[in-house]
Short mmCIF file of C-alpha atoms and ligand atoms in Angstrom, two decimals:
data_model
loop_
_atom_site.label_atom_id
_atom_site.label_comp_id
_atom_site.label_asym_id
_atom_site.label_seq_id
_atom_site.Cartn_x
_atom_site.Cartn_y
_atom_site.Cartn_z
CA MET A 3 40.28 -11.19 262.73
CA ALA A 4 41.25 -8.80 259.95
CA ILE A 5 39.92 -6.96 256.96
CA LEU A 6 41.33 -8.31 253.66
CA ILE A 7 41.80 -5.55 251.08
CA SER A 8 41.82 -6.68 247.49
CA GLY A 9 43.66 -4.12 245.35
CA GLY A 10 45.06 -2.65 248.51
CA ALA A 11 48.30 -1.49 246.90
CA GLY A 12 46.43 0.81 244.47
CA PHE A 13 45.47 4.42 244.66
CA ILE A 14 42.30 4.26 246.75
CA GLY A 15 43.19 0.97 248.48
CA SER A 16 46.48 2.31 249.94
CA HIS A 17 44.70 5.39 251.37
CA THR A 18 41.99 3.12 252.81
CA CYS A 19 44.70 0.91 254.40
CA VAL A 20 45.93 4.04 256.25
CA GLU A 21 42.53 4.92 257.68
CA LEU A 22 41.73 1.25 258.63
CA LEU A 23 45.03 1.02 260.49
CA ASN A 24 44.45 4.42 262.12
CA ALA A 25 41.03 3.23 263.18
CA GLY A 26 42.59 0.20 264.91
CA PHE A 27 41.68 -2.57 262.34
CA ASP A 28 44.15 -5.41 261.44
CA ILE A 29 44.43 -5.65 257.72
CA ALA A 30 45.90 -7.78 254.97
CA VAL A 31 46.51 -6.75 251.33
CA LEU A 32 45.99 -8.97 248.32
CA ASP A 33 47.11 -7.61 244.90
CA ASN A 34 48.60 -8.83 241.68
CA PHE A 35 50.38 -5.46 241.26
CA CYS A 36 49.25 -5.19 237.60
CA ASN A 37 48.67 -1.45 238.19
CA SER A 38 50.51 -0.77 241.42
CA ASN A 39 53.79 -1.08 243.22
CA ALA A 40 54.45 -2.88 246.57
CA GLU A 41 56.25 0.23 247.62
CA SER A 42 52.86 1.85 248.36
CA CYS A 43 52.33 -0.77 251.16
CA LYS A 44 55.79 0.01 252.63
CA ARG A 45 54.88 3.70 252.66
CA VAL A 46 51.54 2.90 254.40
CA GLU A 47 53.53 1.10 257.11
CA LYS A 48 55.79 4.21 257.45
CA ILE A 49 52.80 6.55 257.70
CA THR A 50 51.04 4.51 260.31
CA GLY A 51 53.89 2.87 262.12
CA LYS A 52 52.06 -0.49 261.79
CA THR A 53 52.78 -3.62 259.76
CA PHE A 54 50.57 -5.98 257.75
CA PRO A 55 50.92 -8.93 255.39
CA VAL A 56 50.87 -8.36 251.65
CA TYR A 57 49.91 -11.32 249.41
CA THR A 58 50.71 -11.33 245.69
CA CYS A 59 47.63 -13.05 244.25
CA ASP A 60 45.22 -12.60 241.38
CA ILE A 61 41.59 -12.47 242.21
CA ARG A 62 40.98 -15.01 239.37
CA ASP A 63 43.22 -17.54 241.06
CA LYS A 64 40.92 -19.60 243.26
CA ALA A 65 43.59 -21.92 244.76
CA GLY A 66 45.67 -18.78 245.62
CA LEU A 67 42.70 -17.09 247.17
CA ASP A 68 41.81 -20.18 249.18
CA LYS A 69 45.34 -20.16 250.75
CA VAL A 70 45.04 -16.50 251.58
CA PHE A 71 41.63 -16.93 253.18
CA ALA A 72 42.84 -19.88 255.17
CA GLU A 73 45.80 -17.84 256.55
CA VAL A 74 44.11 -14.46 257.12
CA LYS A 75 40.67 -15.69 258.13
CA PRO A 76 39.19 -12.22 257.31
CA GLU A 77 35.88 -11.12 258.77
CA ALA A 78 35.30 -8.85 255.72
CA VAL A 79 36.81 -8.01 252.33
CA ILE A 80 37.03 -4.50 250.94
CA HIS A 81 37.24 -5.20 247.24
CA PHE A 82 39.15 -2.61 245.15
CA ALA A 83 40.88 -5.03 242.69
CA GLY A 84 39.92 -4.31 239.16
CA LEU A 85 41.02 -2.62 235.93
CA LYS A 86 39.78 0.96 235.48
CA ALA A 87 40.97 2.54 232.32
CA VAL A 88 37.88 3.46 230.25
CA PRO A 89 39.54 3.69 226.82
CA GLU A 90 41.36 0.36 227.35
CA SER A 91 38.07 -1.26 228.27
CA VAL A 92 36.59 -0.21 224.86
CA GLN A 93 39.58 -1.79 223.12
CA LYS A 94 39.74 -4.96 225.31
CA PRO A 95 36.28 -5.70 226.64
CA LEU A 96 36.99 -9.34 227.22
CA LEU A 97 39.99 -8.50 229.40
CA TYR A 98 37.73 -6.22 231.52
CA TYR A 99 34.92 -8.71 231.76
CA ASP A 100 37.39 -11.42 232.79
CA ASN A 101 39.44 -9.41 235.24
CA ASN A 102 36.58 -7.49 236.86
CA ILE A 103 33.55 -9.66 236.60
CA ALA A 104 35.05 -13.24 236.49
CA GLY A 105 37.55 -12.06 239.10
CA THR A 106 34.86 -10.89 241.42
CA VAL A 107 32.88 -14.08 241.00
CA THR A 108 36.02 -16.12 241.88
CA LEU A 109 36.64 -13.89 244.91
CA LEU A 110 33.06 -14.32 246.06
CA GLN A 111 33.28 -18.16 245.68
CA ALA A 112 36.49 -18.11 247.82
CA MET A 113 34.70 -15.99 250.41
CA ASP A 114 31.70 -18.27 250.48
CA ASP A 115 33.91 -21.33 250.83
CA ALA A 116 35.81 -19.65 253.76
CA GLY A 117 32.54 -18.56 255.39
CA CYS A 118 33.49 -14.87 254.99
CA LYS A 119 30.26 -13.24 253.80
CA CYS A 120 30.85 -9.48 254.23
CA ILE A 121 32.07 -7.38 251.34
CA VAL A 122 32.45 -3.70 250.58
CA PHE A 123 32.62 -3.08 246.83
CA SER A 124 34.18 -0.24 244.79
CA SER A 125 31.49 0.81 242.25
CA SER A 126 31.33 4.04 240.43
CA ALA A 127 28.99 6.85 239.59
CA THR A 128 29.35 5.58 236.00
CA VAL A 129 26.39 3.23 236.77
CA TYR A 130 24.04 6.26 236.68
CA GLY A 131 24.73 6.27 232.89
CA ASP A 132 24.02 9.26 230.68
CA SER A 133 20.29 9.87 231.18
CA ASN A 134 19.69 10.59 234.88
CA PRO A 135 19.35 14.17 236.13
CA VAL A 136 21.82 15.50 238.73
CA PRO A 137 22.24 15.07 241.62
CA PHE A 138 22.54 11.33 241.31
CA LYS A 139 20.67 9.38 244.05
CA GLU A 140 21.02 5.79 244.97
CA ASP A 141 17.48 4.88 244.04
CA MET A 142 17.68 6.20 240.38
CA THR A 143 17.61 3.65 237.63
CA GLU A 144 21.10 2.56 236.75
CA GLY A 145 22.21 1.41 233.29
CA ASN A 146 22.99 3.02 229.97
CA THR A 147 26.71 2.71 230.80
CA THR A 148 28.85 4.18 228.06
CA ASN A 149 31.77 1.71 228.12
CA PRO A 150 32.70 -1.84 229.11
CA TYR A 151 34.43 -0.61 232.25
CA GLY A 152 31.16 0.91 233.48
CA THR A 153 29.19 -2.17 232.47
CA THR A 154 31.48 -4.31 234.73
CA LYS A 155 30.50 -2.19 237.69
CA LEU A 156 26.80 -2.40 236.79
CA TYR A 157 27.01 -6.25 236.47
CA ILE A 158 29.00 -6.76 239.57
CA GLU A 159 26.45 -4.68 241.56
CA ARG A 160 23.69 -7.04 240.17
CA ILE A 161 25.70 -10.13 241.10
CA LEU A 162 26.13 -8.88 244.70
CA LYS A 163 22.40 -8.06 244.99
CA ASP A 164 21.57 -11.52 243.59
CA LEU A 165 23.84 -13.16 246.11
CA CYS A 166 22.00 -11.35 248.99
CA VAL A 167 18.68 -12.60 247.66
CA SER A 168 19.94 -16.16 247.54
CA ASP A 169 21.48 -16.13 250.95
CA PRO A 170 20.50 -13.86 253.76
CA ASP A 171 23.83 -14.33 255.53
CA TRP A 172 25.66 -12.12 253.02
CA HIS A 173 26.43 -8.48 254.10
CA VAL A 174 27.15 -6.25 251.03
CA CYS A 175 27.94 -2.59 250.87
CA ILE A 176 28.22 -1.12 247.36
CA LEU A 177 30.01 2.22 247.33
CA ARG A 178 29.56 4.44 244.23
CA TYR A 179 32.56 6.77 244.08
CA PHE A 180 32.45 10.08 242.25
CA ASN A 181 35.81 11.47 241.16
CA PRO A 182 38.62 10.70 243.69
CA ILE A 183 41.65 13.01 243.60
CA GLY A 184 44.20 14.33 246.12
CA ALA A 185 46.67 12.29 248.07
CA HIS A 186 47.66 11.54 251.68
CA GLU A 187 48.71 14.83 253.27
CA SER A 188 52.20 13.33 254.09
CA GLY A 189 52.93 13.35 250.36
CA MET A 190 54.12 9.71 250.70
CA ILE A 191 51.25 7.97 248.89
CA GLY A 192 49.22 9.00 245.88
CA GLU A 193 47.95 8.20 242.39
CA ALA A 194 50.68 6.77 240.17
CA PRO A 195 49.20 5.85 236.78
CA ASN A 196 51.18 3.83 234.26
CA GLY A 197 51.81 5.70 230.97
CA ILE A 198 49.66 8.63 229.80
CA PRO A 199 47.03 9.40 232.43
CA ASN A 200 43.43 9.13 231.35
CA ASN A 201 42.03 11.10 234.21
CA LEU A 202 42.17 14.89 234.69
CA MET A 203 43.99 15.33 237.99
CA PRO A 204 47.00 13.05 237.23
CA TYR A 205 47.28 14.77 233.88
CA ILE A 206 47.32 18.16 235.49
CA THR A 207 49.96 17.13 238.04
CA GLN A 208 52.19 15.70 235.28
CA VAL A 209 51.93 18.97 233.33
CA ALA A 210 52.72 20.95 236.47
CA VAL A 211 55.82 18.80 237.26
CA GLY A 212 57.02 19.15 233.58
CA LYS A 213 56.39 15.58 232.39
CA ARG A 214 53.72 16.63 229.87
CA GLU A 215 53.65 19.77 227.67
CA LYS A 216 50.11 20.91 228.16
CA LEU A 217 46.65 19.78 229.24
CA SER A 218 43.89 19.21 226.68
CA ILE A 219 40.52 20.27 227.96
CA TYR A 220 37.97 18.03 226.33
CA GLY A 221 35.28 20.39 225.19
CA ASP A 222 34.18 23.97 226.28
CA ASN A 223 30.70 23.79 224.84
CA TYR A 224 28.88 21.61 227.37
CA ASN A 225 25.74 22.74 228.98
CA THR A 226 27.56 23.92 232.14
CA PRO A 227 28.34 27.37 233.48
CA ASP A 228 31.74 27.76 231.80
CA GLY A 229 31.17 25.16 229.13
CA THR A 230 33.64 22.65 230.51
CA GLY A 231 32.68 19.30 232.15
CA VAL A 232 31.53 19.28 235.74
CA ARG A 233 32.46 16.58 238.20
CA ASP A 234 32.18 15.88 241.92
CA TYR A 235 35.88 15.66 242.94
CA ILE A 236 36.36 14.02 246.31
CA HIS A 237 39.53 13.89 248.37
CA VAL A 238 40.81 10.30 248.52
CA THR A 239 41.29 10.61 252.29
CA ASP A 240 37.53 11.41 252.71
CA LEU A 241 36.80 8.50 250.45
CA ALA A 242 39.09 6.17 252.49
CA ILE A 243 37.30 7.26 255.75
CA GLY A 244 34.00 6.41 254.02
CA HIS A 245 35.32 2.84 253.65
CA VAL A 246 36.03 2.63 257.40
CA ARG A 247 32.37 3.65 258.14
CA ALA A 248 31.10 1.38 255.48
CA VAL A 249 32.88 -1.78 256.67
CA GLU A 250 31.82 -0.99 260.24
CA ARG A 251 28.19 -0.83 259.13
CA ALA A 252 28.41 -3.83 256.67
CA LEU A 253 29.75 -6.07 259.45
CA LYS A 254 26.47 -5.35 261.41
CA THR A 255 23.99 -5.12 258.49
CA ALA A 256 22.75 -8.11 256.38
CA GLY A 257 21.61 -7.59 252.77
CA ALA A 258 22.85 -5.26 250.12
CA GLU A 259 23.12 -1.46 250.66
CA ILE A 260 24.28 1.20 248.20
CA PHE A 261 25.89 4.52 249.05
CA ASN A 262 27.18 7.41 246.97
CA LEU A 263 30.50 8.78 248.13
CA GLY A 264 30.82 12.31 246.83
CA THR A 265 30.88 15.88 248.16
CA GLY A 266 27.56 16.87 246.49
CA HIS A 267 29.30 19.73 244.74
CA GLY A 268 30.13 20.05 241.07
CA VAL A 269 33.43 21.69 239.95
CA SER A 270 34.33 22.36 236.28
CA VAL A 271 37.55 21.47 234.51
CA LEU A 272 38.47 25.19 234.31
CA GLU A 273 37.76 25.67 238.03
CA LEU A 274 39.93 22.72 238.93
CA VAL A 275 42.72 24.05 236.72
CA LYS A 276 42.50 27.42 238.48
CA ALA A 277 42.57 25.80 241.94
CA PHE A 278 45.60 23.71 240.89
CA GLU A 279 47.44 26.90 239.59
CA LYS A 280 46.91 28.37 243.02
CA ALA A 281 48.29 25.28 244.78
CA CYS A 282 51.42 24.91 242.58
CA GLY A 283 52.03 28.63 242.21
CA LYS A 284 52.38 28.59 238.33
CA PRO A 285 50.18 28.78 235.29
CA LEU A 286 49.25 25.49 233.64
CA PRO A 287 49.44 25.49 229.88
CA TYR A 288 46.23 24.14 228.27
CA VAL A 289 44.34 23.97 225.02
CA ILE A 290 40.71 23.43 224.33
CA ALA A 291 40.24 20.12 222.45
CA GLU A 292 37.43 18.03 220.98
CA ARG A 293 34.88 16.46 223.35
CA ARG A 294 35.93 12.97 224.55
CA PRO A 295 33.44 10.32 223.37
CA GLY A 296 31.29 8.95 226.21
CA ASP A 297 31.74 12.03 228.55
CA ILE A 298 28.60 13.47 230.05
CA ASP A 299 28.29 17.20 230.92
CA THR A 300 27.67 17.09 234.58
CA SER A 301 27.95 14.52 237.42
CA TYR A 302 27.62 15.10 241.11
CA ALA A 303 26.22 13.14 244.09
CA ASP A 304 23.37 13.37 246.46
CA ALA A 305 25.48 12.07 249.34
CA SER A 306 22.72 12.36 251.99
CA ARG A 307 22.29 8.64 252.44
CA ALA A 308 25.91 8.17 253.39
CA ASN A 309 25.66 11.23 255.69
CA GLU A 310 22.67 9.79 257.48
CA LEU A 311 23.48 5.99 257.62
CA LEU A 312 27.20 5.99 257.65
CA ASN A 313 27.59 9.28 259.60
CA TRP A 314 30.01 10.30 256.85
CA LYS A 315 30.48 13.57 255.06
CA ALA A 316 33.37 14.71 252.82
CA GLU A 317 35.33 17.43 254.67
CA ARG A 318 38.21 18.38 252.42
CA GLY A 319 37.64 21.05 249.74
CA VAL A 320 39.09 21.49 246.28
CA ASP A 321 42.03 23.68 247.45
CA LYS A 322 43.17 20.93 249.82
CA MET A 323 42.68 18.23 247.12
CA CYS A 324 44.97 20.27 244.79
CA GLU A 325 47.60 21.06 247.49
CA ASP A 326 47.86 17.37 248.42
CA SER A 327 47.94 16.13 244.78
CA TRP A 328 50.72 18.64 244.07
CA ARG A 329 52.73 17.62 247.22
CA TRP A 330 52.63 13.92 246.22
CA GLN A 331 53.55 14.66 242.56
CA LYS A 332 56.30 17.08 243.45
CA ASN A 333 57.90 14.73 245.99
CA ASN A 334 57.49 11.69 243.65
CA PRO A 335 57.83 12.91 240.09
CA ASN A 336 58.01 9.24 238.85
CA GLY A 337 55.42 7.86 241.22
CA TYR A 338 56.76 4.84 243.21
CA ASP A 339 59.60 4.25 240.65
CA GLU A 340 62.83 5.77 241.94
P1 NAD B 3 44.17 1.22 241.11
O1 NAD B 3 44.44 0.73 239.72
O2 NAD B 3 45.18 2.17 241.67
O3 NAD B 3 43.99 0.04 242.10
C1 NAD B 3 43.34 -1.14 241.77
C2 NAD B 3 44.36 -2.24 242.20
O4 NAD B 3 43.78 -3.51 241.87
C3 NAD B 3 45.77 -2.29 241.70
O5 NAD B 3 46.68 -2.26 242.79
C4 NAD B 3 45.86 -3.44 240.83
O6 NAD B 3 47.16 -3.92 240.75
C5 NAD B 3 44.86 -4.41 241.44
N1 NAD B 3 44.30 -5.34 240.60
C6 NAD B 3 43.73 -5.19 239.34
N2 NAD B 3 43.32 -6.40 238.80
C7 NAD B 3 43.64 -7.34 239.78
C8 NAD B 3 43.46 -8.76 239.89
N3 NAD B 3 42.92 -9.46 238.84
N4 NAD B 3 43.94 -9.46 240.92
C9 NAD B 3 44.47 -8.75 241.96
N5 NAD B 3 44.64 -7.40 242.01
C10 NAD B 3 44.26 -6.76 240.87
O7 NAD B 3 42.75 1.99 241.01
P2 NAD B 3 41.95 2.86 242.11
O8 NAD B 3 41.78 4.11 241.52
O9 NAD B 3 42.56 2.63 243.42
O10 NAD B 3 40.52 2.13 242.09
C11 NAD B 3 40.19 1.12 243.07
C12 NAD B 3 38.81 0.61 242.62
O11 NAD B 3 37.86 1.64 242.67
C13 NAD B 3 38.68 -0.04 241.24
O12 NAD B 3 37.78 -1.12 241.31
C14 NAD B 3 38.08 1.08 240.47
O13 NAD B 3 37.42 0.55 239.30
C15 NAD B 3 37.15 1.75 241.40
N6 NAD B 3 36.87 3.17 241.05
C16 NAD B 3 37.88 4.03 240.92
C17 NAD B 3 37.56 5.31 240.51
C18 NAD B 3 38.71 6.34 240.22
O14 NAD B 3 38.40 7.40 239.64
N7 NAD B 3 39.90 6.10 240.68
C19 NAD B 3 36.24 5.76 240.40
C20 NAD B 3 35.17 4.81 240.60
C21 NAD B 3 35.51 3.52 240.93
N1 UFG B 4 39.23 15.91 231.12
C1 UFG B 4 39.91 16.79 230.40
N2 UFG B 4 41.22 16.52 230.04
C2 UFG B 4 41.85 15.40 230.37
C3 UFG B 4 41.12 14.40 231.15
C4 UFG B 4 39.84 14.76 231.49
O1 UFG B 4 39.35 17.85 229.98
O2 UFG B 4 42.93 15.16 229.98
C5 UFG B 4 37.85 16.19 231.57
C6 UFG B 4 36.86 15.23 231.13
O3 UFG B 4 36.36 15.51 229.84
C7 UFG B 4 35.75 15.36 232.27
C8 UFG B 4 36.62 15.71 233.51
O4 UFG B 4 37.88 16.20 232.95
O5 UFG B 4 34.90 16.42 232.01
C9 UFG B 4 36.90 14.51 234.36
O6 UFG B 4 37.46 13.42 233.62
P1 UFG B 4 38.18 12.18 234.40
O7 UFG B 4 38.63 11.30 233.27
O8 UFG B 4 39.06 12.60 235.37
O9 UFG B 4 36.93 11.44 235.08
P2 UFG B 4 35.54 10.91 234.55
O10 UFG B 4 34.45 11.71 235.23
O11 UFG B 4 35.54 10.87 233.06
O12 UFG B 4 35.61 9.34 234.99
C10 UFG B 4 35.66 9.04 236.38
C11 UFG B 4 36.44 7.77 236.63
C12 UFG B 4 35.74 6.57 235.98
C13 UFG B 4 34.34 6.54 236.45
C14 UFG B 4 33.61 7.88 236.14
C15 UFG B 4 32.29 7.85 236.75
O13 UFG B 4 37.72 7.90 235.97
O14 UFG B 4 36.33 5.44 236.48
O15 UFG B 4 34.39 8.92 236.80
O16 UFG B 4 31.67 9.01 236.92
F1 UFG B 4 33.68 5.56 235.78
#
C-alpha cells in the first residue's frame, strides 16, 4: 500500500516525497510535468536512497488515472497537482477552472472508482480573502477571493466537504498553506519557476544569482510596521513534514478537516530582503514600485489547530529559509535545466 502524490514532481510535492520516504511510506508520483521536471524525482531518490514509480499522467485523463490506480492501489492521495500563477489565472480563468477544478473532480472520480477514499489537499491562505482580521483561523468565513486561482481553491474545498456529507467513508484533510519558501538543506531540490517568477523568494534568489537586475517591492505604504506587505513565510521542509502528519491523521479520521500550515509570524518584504542579504553575503538591489493589484497588507496563520491535532509546529526560522533557498539557487542557477 502506497501514497500517490499528484503533482509530486513540483516544489512542495518533491519535498513532501522526501519526508514521506524518510518516514517509511511507499510512494508513487503522478504528474504531467507542465510546471516541473522529472529530474526532481531523481534527486529525491538520491537524497533518500530510495526509489519509487513516476507516472506521466494528467489529472483530467480519467482512463490514465484508472490505470495508475489499478497499478499502485494507493491507500491515500496527496493532491498537489494544479496551476498556481495568480496573474495567469486572471488572464486564463477557464484554463484554471478546467485544470484545477475539473481535474480534481476527475481525480476524485478515479479515487471513488478505485475505492481509495482518503485525500490530503493543497489549499491556500488565499481562501481567507481580503476581509478577515489576522491571524487567520480555520473557522473564519472563507470567500472574497481576489483572483480565479484563489477561487479554484475555495470551490475545491467545497467539493471535498460536499463529498464527505454524501459519503461518510471519505477521509479528507484540507491544508491551507501560507507562504512556502526555502529548499531541502542538501541544495538538491528547490523551487524552479518557469519564466519570470511571480513570487517574492524566487525573484529574490534570481536577483542574487545575477539572472535579474533588481527586485521591485510592490508598495511601501501598506498599513504594516515598515509599510511593505507582511506574510507568514514557512520553510518547505516544515510544510512537507506537515503533510506526513496530515496523511497519518487522515487515514484514521473520517470526514473533512481543515488545518492552517504556517508559522504564526508575519515577516515584511523588507525584513525578508535583509535576511536574504545576510544569507547570501551581498546587498540586493531593489526599487519601490506600485502596489500589485489584489495584494492584501498582512497575512499570517493561527496554526494552533495543526499544533494540537497534528502534533505539528514549524521549526525553521527565516534565516534558515533564506540560507536554504540561496544554497539551492546558487548550486542550480537554471533550476533543473543543465
Ligand atoms: P508546482 O507548480 O511546483 O507543483 C504543481 C505540480 O502539479 C507540478 O509538478 C505540475 O507539473 C503538476 N500539475 C499541474 N497541473 C497538472 C495536471 N493537470 N495533471 C498532472 N499534474 C499537474 O507548485 P507548488 O508550489 O509545489 O504547489 C503545489 C500545490 O500547492 C498547488 O496545488 C498549489 O496551488 C498549492 N499551493 C502553493 C502555494 C505556493 O506558494 N507555492 C501556496 C498555497 C497553495
Ligand atoms: N512581492 C514584491 N515583489 C515581488 C513579488 C512579491 O514586493 O516581486 C511582495 C508582495 O506584494 C507580497 C509579498 O511580496 O507583499 C509576497 O508575495 P508572493 O507573491 O510571494 O506571495 P503572495 O502572498 O502574494 O501569494 C502566495 C501564493 C499564492 C497564495 C497566496 C495566499 O503565491 O498562491 O500566497 O496567501 F494564494
